[in-house]
PDB file of C-alpha atoms in Angstrom:
ATOM      1  CA  MET A   6     -86.136  28.251   5.543  1.00  0.00           C
ATOM      2  CA  THR A   7     -86.325  29.849   2.128  1.00  0.00           C
ATOM      3  CA  LYS A   8     -87.623  28.565  -1.168  1.00  0.00           C
ATOM      4  CA  ILE A   9     -85.114  27.708  -3.896  1.00  0.00           C
ATOM      5  CA  SER A  10     -86.050  27.972  -7.570  1.00  0.00           C
ATOM      6  CA  ILE A  11     -84.259  25.411  -9.734  1.00  0.00           C
ATOM      7  CA  THR A  12     -85.135  27.363 -12.873  1.00  0.00           C
ATOM      8  CA  GLU A  13     -83.511  30.533 -11.488  1.00  0.00           C
ATOM      9  CA  VAL A  14     -80.355  28.619 -10.579  1.00  0.00           C
ATOM     10  CA  VAL A  15     -80.295  26.955 -14.005  1.00  0.00           C
ATOM     11  CA  ASP A  16     -80.455  30.372 -15.649  1.00  0.00           C
ATOM     12  CA  SER A  17     -77.411  31.475 -13.656  1.00  0.00           C
ATOM     13  CA  LEU A  18     -75.237  28.505 -14.660  1.00  0.00           C
ATOM     14  CA  THR A  19     -73.095  29.254 -17.675  1.00  0.00           C
ATOM     15  CA  ALA A  20     -69.997  27.062 -17.340  1.00  0.00           C
ATOM     16  CA  PRO A  21     -70.311  23.272 -17.410  1.00  0.00           C
ATOM     17  CA  TRP A  22     -69.403  20.939 -14.552  1.00  0.00           C
ATOM     18  CA  GLN A  23     -69.597  23.573 -11.820  1.00  0.00           C
ATOM     19  CA  PRO A  24     -72.170  22.181  -9.382  1.00  0.00           C
ATOM     20  CA  ARG A  25     -74.252  24.563  -7.329  1.00  0.00           C
ATOM     21  CA  ASP A  26     -75.741  23.409  -4.025  1.00  0.00           C
ATOM     22  CA  LEU A  27     -79.521  23.758  -4.021  1.00  0.00           C
ATOM     23  CA  ALA A  28     -80.430  22.389  -0.593  1.00  0.00           C
ATOM     24  CA  THR A  29     -79.454  19.970   2.138  1.00  0.00           C
ATOM     25  CA  ALA A  30     -81.834  17.657   3.976  1.00  0.00           C
ATOM     26  CA  ASN A  31     -80.371  15.356   6.593  1.00  0.00           C
ATOM     27  CA  ASP A  32     -77.220  13.943   4.949  1.00  0.00           C
ATOM     28  CA  ALA A  33     -78.471  14.478   1.408  1.00  0.00           C
ATOM     29  CA  VAL A  34     -76.982  17.353  -0.565  1.00  0.00           C
ATOM     30  CA  VAL A  35     -78.937  18.298  -3.677  1.00  0.00           C
ATOM     31  CA  ARG A  36     -76.806  19.906  -6.361  1.00  0.00           C
ATOM     32  CA  ILE A  37     -77.312  20.987  -9.948  1.00  0.00           C
ATOM     33  CA  ALA A  38     -74.828  21.531 -12.733  1.00  0.00           C
ATOM     34  CA  ARG A  39     -74.746  22.320 -16.394  1.00  0.00           C
ATOM     35  CA  PHE A  40     -73.512  19.263 -18.284  1.00  0.00           C
ATOM     36  CA  HIS A  41     -71.725  19.707 -21.592  1.00  0.00           C
ATOM     37  CA  GLY A  42     -69.012  17.503 -22.994  1.00  0.00           C
ATOM     38  CA  ALA A  43     -67.465  14.562 -21.186  1.00  0.00           C
ATOM     39  CA  PHE A  44     -66.583  14.633 -17.490  1.00  0.00           C
ATOM     40  CA  PRO A  45     -63.514  12.620 -16.381  1.00  0.00           C
ATOM     41  CA  TRP A  46     -63.995   8.994 -15.330  1.00  0.00           C
ATOM     42  CA  HIS A  47     -64.212   8.606 -11.539  1.00  0.00           C
ATOM     43  CA  HIS A  48     -65.935   6.736  -8.765  1.00  0.00           C
ATOM     44  CA  HIS A  49     -67.240   7.726  -5.344  1.00  0.00           C
ATOM     45  CA  ASP A  50     -67.272   5.963  -2.000  1.00  0.00           C
ATOM     46  CA  GLU A  51     -70.951   6.958  -1.829  1.00  0.00           C
ATOM     47  CA  ASP A  52     -73.967   6.406  -4.076  1.00  0.00           C
ATOM     48  CA  GLU A  53     -74.709   9.238  -6.490  1.00  0.00           C
ATOM     49  CA  LEU A  54     -78.192   9.912  -7.828  1.00  0.00           C
ATOM     50  CA  PHE A  55     -78.605  11.708 -11.159  1.00  0.00           C
ATOM     51  CA  LEU A  56     -81.874  13.341 -12.181  1.00  0.00           C
ATOM     52  CA  CYS A  57     -82.044  14.908 -15.637  1.00  0.00           C
ATOM     53  CA  TRP A  58     -83.668  18.336 -15.294  1.00  0.00           C
ATOM     54  CA  ASN A  59     -83.543  19.322 -18.957  1.00  0.00           C
ATOM     55  CA  GLY A  60     -81.761  18.285 -22.116  1.00  0.00           C
ATOM     56  CA  THR A  61     -80.277  14.826 -22.454  1.00  0.00           C
ATOM     57  CA  PHE A  62     -77.122  13.244 -21.120  1.00  0.00           C
ATOM     58  CA  ARG A  63     -75.774   9.778 -20.663  1.00  0.00           C
ATOM     59  CA  ILE A  64     -74.028   8.100 -17.770  1.00  0.00           C
ATOM     60  CA  GLU A  65     -71.217   5.958 -19.110  1.00  0.00           C
ATOM     61  CA  LEU A  66     -70.294   3.025 -16.889  1.00  0.00           C
ATOM     62  CA  ARG A  67     -67.205   0.819 -17.017  1.00  0.00           C
ATOM     63  CA  ASP A  68     -68.023  -2.624 -18.445  1.00  0.00           C
ATOM     64  CA  ARG A  69     -71.727  -1.825 -18.697  1.00  0.00           C
ATOM     65  CA  GLU A  70     -73.988  -0.226 -21.276  1.00  0.00           C
ATOM     66  CA  PRO A  71     -74.384   3.551 -20.908  1.00  0.00           C
ATOM     67  CA  VAL A  72     -77.677   4.894 -19.578  1.00  0.00           C
ATOM     68  CA  THR A  73     -79.247   7.843 -21.402  1.00  0.00           C
ATOM     69  CA  LEU A  74     -81.376  10.198 -19.334  1.00  0.00           C
ATOM     70  CA  GLY A  75     -83.969  12.685 -20.562  1.00  0.00           C
ATOM     71  CA  PRO A  76     -86.034  15.122 -18.489  1.00  0.00           C
ATOM     72  CA  GLY A  77     -87.436  13.425 -15.393  1.00  0.00           C
ATOM     73  CA  ASP A  78     -85.228  10.352 -15.636  1.00  0.00           C
ATOM     74  CA  ILE A  79     -83.363   9.172 -12.532  1.00  0.00           C
ATOM     75  CA  PHE A  80     -80.368   6.876 -12.341  1.00  0.00           C
ATOM     76  CA  VAL A  81     -78.385   5.900  -9.266  1.00  0.00           C
ATOM     77  CA  VAL A  82     -74.696   5.079  -9.659  1.00  0.00           C
ATOM     78  CA  PRO A  83     -73.902   2.752  -6.768  1.00  0.00           C
ATOM     79  CA  ARG A  84     -70.847   3.528  -4.666  1.00  0.00           C
ATOM     80  CA  GLY A  85     -67.626   2.217  -6.183  1.00  0.00           C
ATOM     81  CA  VAL A  86     -68.884   2.066  -9.774  1.00  0.00           C
ATOM     82  CA  GLU A  87     -66.672   3.980 -12.187  1.00  0.00           C
ATOM     83  CA  HIS A  88     -68.684   6.354 -14.360  1.00  0.00           C
ATOM     84  CA  ARG A  89     -68.708   9.617 -16.237  1.00  0.00           C
ATOM     85  CA  PRO A  90     -71.540  11.853 -17.412  1.00  0.00           C
ATOM     86  CA  VAL A  91     -71.436  12.901 -21.054  1.00  0.00           C
ATOM     87  CA  ALA A  92     -73.660  15.510 -22.715  1.00  0.00           C
ATOM     88  CA  THR A  93     -73.355  16.125 -26.442  1.00  0.00           C
ATOM     89  CA  GLU A  94     -75.544  19.228 -26.141  1.00  0.00           C
ATOM     90  CA  PRO A  95     -75.895  21.355 -22.990  1.00  0.00           C
ATOM     91  CA  ALA A  96     -78.160  19.811 -20.349  1.00  0.00           C
ATOM     92  CA  HIS A  97     -78.776  20.231 -16.637  1.00  0.00           C
ATOM     93  CA  GLY A  98     -78.520  17.451 -14.108  1.00  0.00           C
ATOM     94  CA  ILE A  99     -79.502  17.333 -10.453  1.00  0.00           C
ATOM     95  CA  MET A 100     -77.323  15.198  -8.212  1.00  0.00           C
ATOM     96  CA  ILE A 101     -78.133  13.832  -4.780  1.00  0.00           C
ATOM     97  CA  GLU A 102     -74.931  13.109  -2.921  1.00  0.00           C
ATOM     98  CA  ARG A 103     -73.557  13.112   0.590  1.00  0.00           C
ATOM     99  CA  PRO A 104     -71.677  16.109   2.054  1.00  0.00           C
ATOM    100  CA  GLU A 105     -68.331  14.333   1.706  1.00  0.00           C
ATOM    101  CA  THR A 106     -68.841  13.303  -1.942  1.00  0.00           C
ATOM    102  CA  GLN A 107     -65.924  14.571  -4.040  1.00  0.00           C
ATOM    103  CA  GLN A 108     -66.766  15.888  -7.487  1.00  0.00           C
ATOM    104  CA  TYR A 109     -63.829  14.133  -9.131  1.00  0.00           C
ATOM    105  CA  GLY A 110     -64.189  10.984  -7.044  1.00  0.00           C
ATOM    106  CA  ASN A 111     -62.071   9.125  -4.534  1.00  0.00           C
TER     107      ASN A 111
ATOM    108  CA  MET B   1     -79.170  -0.263 -11.755  1.00  0.00           C
ATOM    109  CA  THR B   2     -82.169   0.691 -13.816  1.00  0.00           C
ATOM    110  CA  LYS B   3     -83.444   4.065 -14.976  1.00  0.00           C
ATOM    111  CA  ILE B   4     -86.604   5.442 -13.381  1.00  0.00           C
ATOM    112  CA  SER B   5     -88.915   7.767 -15.288  1.00  0.00           C
ATOM    113  CA  ILE B   6     -90.662  10.287 -13.053  1.00  0.00           C
ATOM    114  CA  THR B   7     -93.197  11.063 -15.768  1.00  0.00           C
ATOM    115  CA  GLU B   8     -94.170   7.383 -16.050  1.00  0.00           C
ATOM    116  CA  VAL B   9     -94.608   7.112 -12.283  1.00  0.00           C
ATOM    117  CA  VAL B  10     -96.625  10.351 -12.231  1.00  0.00           C
ATOM    118  CA  ASP B  11     -98.964   8.920 -14.876  1.00  0.00           C
ATOM    119  CA  SER B  12     -99.571   5.866 -12.685  1.00  0.00           C
ATOM    120  CA  LEU B  13    -100.520   7.858  -9.583  1.00  0.00           C
ATOM    121  CA  THR B  14    -104.246   8.374  -9.290  1.00  0.00           C
ATOM    122  CA  ALA B  15    -104.982   8.689  -5.559  1.00  0.00           C
ATOM    123  CA  PRO B  16    -103.541  11.578  -3.542  1.00  0.00           C
ATOM    124  CA  TRP B  17    -101.098  11.222  -0.654  1.00  0.00           C
ATOM    125  CA  GLN B  18     -99.867   7.763  -1.587  1.00  0.00           C
ATOM    126  CA  PRO B  19     -96.111   8.201  -1.974  1.00  0.00           C
ATOM    127  CA  ARG B  20     -94.210   5.985  -4.378  1.00  0.00           C
ATOM    128  CA  ASP B  21     -90.500   5.345  -3.834  1.00  0.00           C
ATOM    129  CA  LEU B  22     -88.490   6.407  -6.875  1.00  0.00           C
ATOM    130  CA  ALA B  23     -84.945   5.664  -5.737  1.00  0.00           C
ATOM    131  CA  THR B  24     -82.611   5.436  -2.775  1.00  0.00           C
ATOM    132  CA  ALA B  25     -79.084   6.837  -2.655  1.00  0.00           C
ATOM    133  CA  ASN B  26     -77.152   6.432   0.579  1.00  0.00           C
ATOM    134  CA  ASP B  27     -79.683   7.327   3.310  1.00  0.00           C
ATOM    135  CA  ALA B  28     -81.800   9.502   1.031  1.00  0.00           C
ATOM    136  CA  VAL B  29     -85.116   8.098  -0.141  1.00  0.00           C
ATOM    137  CA  VAL B  30     -86.666   9.948  -3.063  1.00  0.00           C
ATOM    138  CA  ARG B  31     -90.444   9.667  -3.209  1.00  0.00           C
ATOM    139  CA  ILE B  32     -93.203  11.197  -5.261  1.00  0.00           C
ATOM    140  CA  ALA B  33     -96.884  11.610  -4.544  1.00  0.00           C
ATOM    141  CA  ARG B  34     -99.944  13.196  -6.011  1.00  0.00           C
ATOM    142  CA  PHE B  35    -100.986  16.101  -3.791  1.00  0.00           C
ATOM    143  CA  HIS B  36    -104.632  17.132  -3.678  1.00  0.00           C
ATOM    144  CA  GLY B  37    -106.451  18.627  -0.728  1.00  0.00           C
ATOM    145  CA  ALA B  38    -104.956  19.132   2.711  1.00  0.00           C
ATOM    146  CA  PHE B  39    -102.719  16.564   4.380  1.00  0.00           C
ATOM    147  CA  PRO B  40    -102.909  16.279   8.202  1.00  0.00           C
ATOM    148  CA  TRP B  41    -100.607  18.434  10.313  1.00  0.00           C
ATOM    149  CA  HIS B  42     -97.516  16.543  11.478  1.00  0.00           C
ATOM    150  CA  HIS B  43     -93.812  16.829  12.108  1.00  0.00           C
ATOM    151  CA  HIS B  44     -90.860  14.516  11.526  1.00  0.00           C
ATOM    152  CA  ASP B  45     -87.732  13.798  13.513  1.00  0.00           C
ATOM    153  CA  GLU B  46     -85.863  14.257  10.221  1.00  0.00           C
ATOM    154  CA  ASP B  47     -85.636  17.041   7.647  1.00  0.00           C
ATOM    155  CA  GLU B  48     -88.020  16.714   4.705  1.00  0.00           C
ATOM    156  CA  LEU B  49     -87.281  18.233   1.313  1.00  0.00           C
ATOM    157  CA  PHE B  50     -90.149  19.063  -1.025  1.00  0.00           C
ATOM    158  CA  LEU B  51     -89.640  19.635  -4.751  1.00  0.00           C
ATOM    159  CA  CYS B  52     -92.667  20.630  -6.803  1.00  0.00           C
ATOM    160  CA  TRP B  53     -92.696  18.525  -9.966  1.00  0.00           C
ATOM    161  CA  ASN B  54     -95.839  19.940 -11.527  1.00  0.00           C
ATOM    162  CA  GLY B  55     -98.856  21.963 -10.483  1.00  0.00           C
ATOM    163  CA  THR B  56     -98.743  24.146  -7.407  1.00  0.00           C
ATOM    164  CA  PHE B  57     -98.989  23.398  -3.705  1.00  0.00           C
ATOM    165  CA  ARG B  58     -98.188  25.162  -0.495  1.00  0.00           C
ATOM    166  CA  ILE B  59     -96.442  24.032   2.645  1.00  0.00           C
ATOM    167  CA  GLU B  60     -98.290  25.410   5.642  1.00  0.00           C
ATOM    168  CA  LEU B  61     -96.137  25.875   8.730  1.00  0.00           C
ATOM    169  CA  ARG B  62     -97.212  26.475  12.315  1.00  0.00           C
ATOM    170  CA  ASP B  63     -96.620  30.093  13.359  1.00  0.00           C
ATOM    171  CA  ARG B  64     -94.991  30.965  10.034  1.00  0.00           C
ATOM    172  CA  GLU B  65     -96.202  32.135   6.651  1.00  0.00           C
ATOM    173  CA  PRO B  66     -97.014  29.326   4.194  1.00  0.00           C
ATOM    174  CA  VAL B  67     -94.607  28.701   1.317  1.00  0.00           C
ATOM    175  CA  THR B  68     -96.113  28.204  -2.144  1.00  0.00           C
ATOM    176  CA  LEU B  69     -94.182  26.004  -4.560  1.00  0.00           C
ATOM    177  CA  GLY B  70     -94.497  25.841  -8.330  1.00  0.00           C
ATOM    178  CA  PRO B  71     -92.620  23.561 -10.733  1.00  0.00           C
ATOM    179  CA  GLY B  72     -88.925  23.436  -9.883  1.00  0.00           C
ATOM    180  CA  ASP B  73     -89.286  25.028  -6.453  1.00  0.00           C
ATOM    181  CA  ILE B  74     -87.608  23.371  -3.469  1.00  0.00           C
ATOM    182  CA  PHE B  75     -88.367  23.882   0.198  1.00  0.00           C
ATOM    183  CA  VAL B  76     -86.851  22.040   3.150  1.00  0.00           C
ATOM    184  CA  VAL B  77     -88.952  21.597   6.282  1.00  0.00           C
ATOM    185  CA  PRO B  78     -86.426  21.266   9.099  1.00  0.00           C
ATOM    186  CA  ARG B  79     -86.851  18.400  11.538  1.00  0.00           C
ATOM    187  CA  GLY B  80     -89.359  19.135  14.288  1.00  0.00           C
ATOM    188  CA  VAL B  81     -91.281  21.828  12.408  1.00  0.00           C
ATOM    189  CA  GLU B  82     -95.005  21.123  12.219  1.00  0.00           C
ATOM    190  CA  HIS B  83     -96.298  21.401   8.679  1.00  0.00           C
ATOM    191  CA  ARG B  84     -98.836  20.177   6.161  1.00  0.00           C
ATOM    192  CA  PRO B  85     -98.869  20.242   2.375  1.00  0.00           C
ATOM    193  CA  VAL B  86    -102.030  21.632   0.764  1.00  0.00           C
ATOM    194  CA  ALA B  87    -102.924  21.514  -2.931  1.00  0.00           C
ATOM    195  CA  THR B  88    -106.092  23.193  -4.149  1.00  0.00           C
ATOM    196  CA  GLU B  89    -105.708  21.534  -7.551  1.00  0.00           C
ATOM    197  CA  PRO B  90    -103.887  18.229  -8.181  1.00  0.00           C
ATOM    198  CA  ALA B  91    -100.097  18.562  -8.188  1.00  0.00           C
ATOM    199  CA  HIS B  92     -97.109  16.249  -7.835  1.00  0.00           C
ATOM    200  CA  GLY B  93     -94.396  16.660  -5.265  1.00  0.00           C
ATOM    201  CA  ILE B  94     -91.074  14.904  -4.857  1.00  0.00           C
ATOM    202  CA  MET B  95     -89.882  14.349  -1.313  1.00  0.00           C
ATOM    203  CA  ILE B  96     -86.391  13.553  -0.106  1.00  0.00           C
ATOM    204  CA  GLU B  97     -86.559  11.847   3.249  1.00  0.00           C
ATOM    205  CA  ARG B  98     -84.722   9.276   5.289  1.00  0.00           C
ATOM    206  CA  PRO B  99     -85.714   5.581   5.320  1.00  0.00           C
ATOM    207  CA  GLU B 100     -87.257   5.907   8.784  1.00  0.00           C
ATOM    208  CA  THR B 101     -89.341   9.018   7.969  1.00  0.00           C
ATOM    209  CA  GLN B 102     -92.994   8.351   8.797  1.00  0.00           C
ATOM    210  CA  GLN B 103     -95.571   9.732   6.381  1.00  0.00           C
ATOM    211  CA  TYR B 104     -97.848  10.969   9.160  1.00  0.00           C
ATOM    212  CA  GLY B 105     -94.992  12.114  11.371  1.00  0.00           C
ATOM    213  CA  ASN B 106     -93.658  11.240  14.787  1.00  0.00           C
TER     214      ASN B 106
END
């Protein structure tokens, strides 16, 4: 039962695409990562929620228009949908996943 | 599959303690509410995650020291722990709960 500061964790993240767990509540794991460049295409067997904390990134989706997120924007990638986050400039994204969610997909 | 803007939802919230659902991913429901004043004491059968979006509020806990959250601070109230959020000035808090979580507790 301790408080977690997102801004402190953000300051400690230097490499992109290395998620850090912030907290777990029930079966929801809240993670944050620095986004920079293009992450490989993948899909999950679970839904994945993205919340843009700062900067701007887009979620590219197979056969759909990409979705660009700025600070405070949320987008949920439904389970099974192939996607990849892309950030032209460094940004930070919060993800809400399940404990079994694999970073590089299923 | 649409983008949700937290800042737009925040602007539409005028009354305190009326949570608005932002998104659902798996069994995690992400809500936001305007906090102002003291909410009644209660507990849930599920964990409840609080994330301070703006302003400042504290989570008071029975038989424990209160936890004060500012923007970007996260605190998880474990299931069964009696608590109440209190905001002296208006603030906005994001909650991650389960679909069955009752606002006024169990």
